Amino acid sequence: MLATWFDQQLRSCTDGFLWAVELIPPERLYLPPRQDRWPVARIIYHLLSYERAIALPTMRQWLGGPRPIAGTPQEDAHKEEQSWNNGQEHTVQKLIDDFKAVRAEQFALLPLFSLQQWDEERDVIWGSRPLKWVITKTYQHTLEHIDEVLRAYLWWK
């Protein structure tokens, strides 16, 4: 069943992301590992922002929720960068706690979807997509940022 498979994959990549973050020394969490790369704290903030504003609300569409409102990628990136505010007032522990809370909501939704809903297409911010594509995007996006955090760790070693 897809709900079980996605639950396992999302839990695994959540654990992998949090483990990767723990590898970074606290004094480096707000420092870019290389030029033109985000600090790890900024990556956490980005992943949380995406999960909270896009991934979770999009999952809720299959349960009757509204389509999330999104601007252009450039507008959304600018808005996120402004709210990041160079990390001011964003502690890594709070970001991690909030990320875990959003993921917990996602885990709670997974068993609520019927077998038919996984292949049912809806109008989402990426166009017409089935639920399994949406959850796959969440999985892929997390893996992408696990890679980025691990690269930061390895570059610094």
XYZ file of C-alpha atoms in Angstrom:
157
model
C 0.000 0.000 0.000
C 1.322 3.430 -0.943
C 0.433 5.024 2.389
C 2.690 2.582 4.236
C 5.500 2.898 1.714
C 5.417 6.705 1.752
C 5.198 6.722 5.548
C 8.371 4.638 5.726
C 10.201 6.742 3.138
C 9.210 10.079 4.646
C 10.132 8.917 8.141
C 13.469 7.645 6.878
C 14.340 10.840 5.012
C 13.161 12.942 7.966
C 15.542 10.998 10.203
C 18.276 11.305 7.566
C 17.838 15.055 7.294
C 17.891 15.554 11.064
C 20.933 13.291 11.395
C 22.768 15.269 8.714
C 21.976 18.526 10.509
C 23.390 17.078 13.748
C 26.717 16.516 11.974
C 27.183 20.254 11.583
C 28.968 21.929 14.493
C 26.713 24.536 16.133
C 29.158 27.334 15.358
C 28.808 26.598 11.630
C 25.016 26.330 11.332
C 24.641 29.955 10.206
C 27.762 30.067 8.019
C 27.720 29.215 4.309
C 29.933 26.171 3.694
C 31.040 27.633 0.344
C 30.391 30.720 -1.701
C 26.888 30.784 -3.205
C 25.604 28.105 -0.812
C 23.070 28.489 1.952
C 24.030 27.964 5.578
C 22.521 24.808 7.048
C 20.146 26.881 9.201
C 18.836 28.485 6.007
C 18.315 25.057 4.426
C 16.282 23.973 7.449
C 14.238 27.165 7.202
C 13.626 26.605 3.491
C 12.547 23.000 3.950
C 10.220 23.969 6.794
C 8.758 26.839 4.746
C 8.093 24.529 1.807
C 6.560 21.806 3.972
C 4.348 24.270 5.836
C 3.180 26.377 2.865
C 3.146 23.883 -0.004
C 3.584 20.190 0.854
C 1.153 19.860 3.765
C -1.601 22.096 2.334
C -1.333 20.306 -1.012
C -1.829 16.938 0.710
C -4.914 18.380 2.350
C -6.399 19.134 -1.075
C -7.258 15.429 -1.420
C -9.203 15.686 1.824
C -11.204 18.728 0.742
C -8.766 21.491 1.611
C -8.116 24.506 -0.629
C -5.296 24.726 -3.135
C -2.322 26.555 -1.601
C -1.681 30.021 -2.944
C 1.715 30.447 -4.511
C 3.338 33.205 -6.514
C 5.948 32.728 -9.171
C 9.041 30.835 -8.047
C 10.926 34.143 -7.984
C 8.234 35.861 -5.909
C 8.077 32.987 -3.456
C 11.877 32.843 -3.166
C 12.014 36.586 -2.505
C 9.265 36.375 0.118
C 11.033 33.464 1.818
C 14.367 35.276 1.787
C 12.769 38.327 3.386
C 11.151 36.236 6.115
C 14.470 34.456 6.720
C 15.996 37.880 7.501
C 19.568 36.520 7.651
C 18.546 34.100 10.379
C 17.539 36.773 12.853
C 15.189 35.307 15.454
C 15.315 31.830 13.870
C 16.908 29.302 16.190
C 17.860 25.957 14.732
C 16.114 24.083 17.542
C 12.826 25.904 16.911
C 13.121 25.283 13.159
C 13.742 21.591 13.776
C 10.846 21.350 16.240
C 8.524 23.040 13.746
C 9.748 20.786 10.919
C 9.048 17.698 13.038
C 5.564 18.999 13.850
C 4.707 19.583 10.184
C 6.003 16.133 9.279
C 3.922 14.612 12.082
C 0.844 16.167 10.471
C 1.846 14.652 7.135
C 2.315 11.218 8.708
C -1.154 11.504 10.258
C -2.715 12.276 6.854
C -1.157 9.390 4.924
C -3.497 6.631 6.181
C -6.539 8.799 5.453
C -6.156 8.564 1.673
C -8.113 5.914 -0.205
C -6.461 3.681 -2.786
C -8.188 5.647 -5.540
C -6.959 8.999 -4.255
C -3.298 8.112 -4.830
C -3.847 8.165 -8.609
C -6.505 10.888 -8.628
C -5.241 14.079 -10.244
C -5.937 17.495 -8.781
C -5.055 21.005 -9.861
C -2.009 21.742 -7.711
C 0.647 24.437 -7.996
C 2.618 22.290 -10.484
C -0.396 21.681 -12.740
C -2.595 18.602 -12.740
C -0.860 15.910 -10.686
C -1.839 12.782 -8.752
C -1.361 12.560 -4.993
C 1.473 10.047 -5.349
C 3.375 12.616 -7.466
C 2.864 15.265 -4.773
C 4.186 13.009 -2.003
C 7.052 11.906 -4.248
C 7.950 15.597 -4.675
C 8.083 16.004 -0.893
C 10.330 12.955 -0.649
C 12.621 14.169 -3.470
C 12.841 17.676 -2.001
C 13.926 16.285 1.360
C 16.561 14.076 -0.278
C 17.853 17.090 -2.196
C 18.426 18.960 1.047
C 19.913 15.958 2.831
C 22.477 15.987 0.035
C 23.108 19.715 0.492
C 23.615 19.393 4.278
C 25.882 16.380 3.854
C 27.925 18.280 1.272
C 28.336 21.109 3.800
C 29.567 18.604 6.369
C 31.985 16.959 3.953
C 33.328 20.270 2.583
C 34.208 21.383 6.081
C 35.987 18.186 7.072
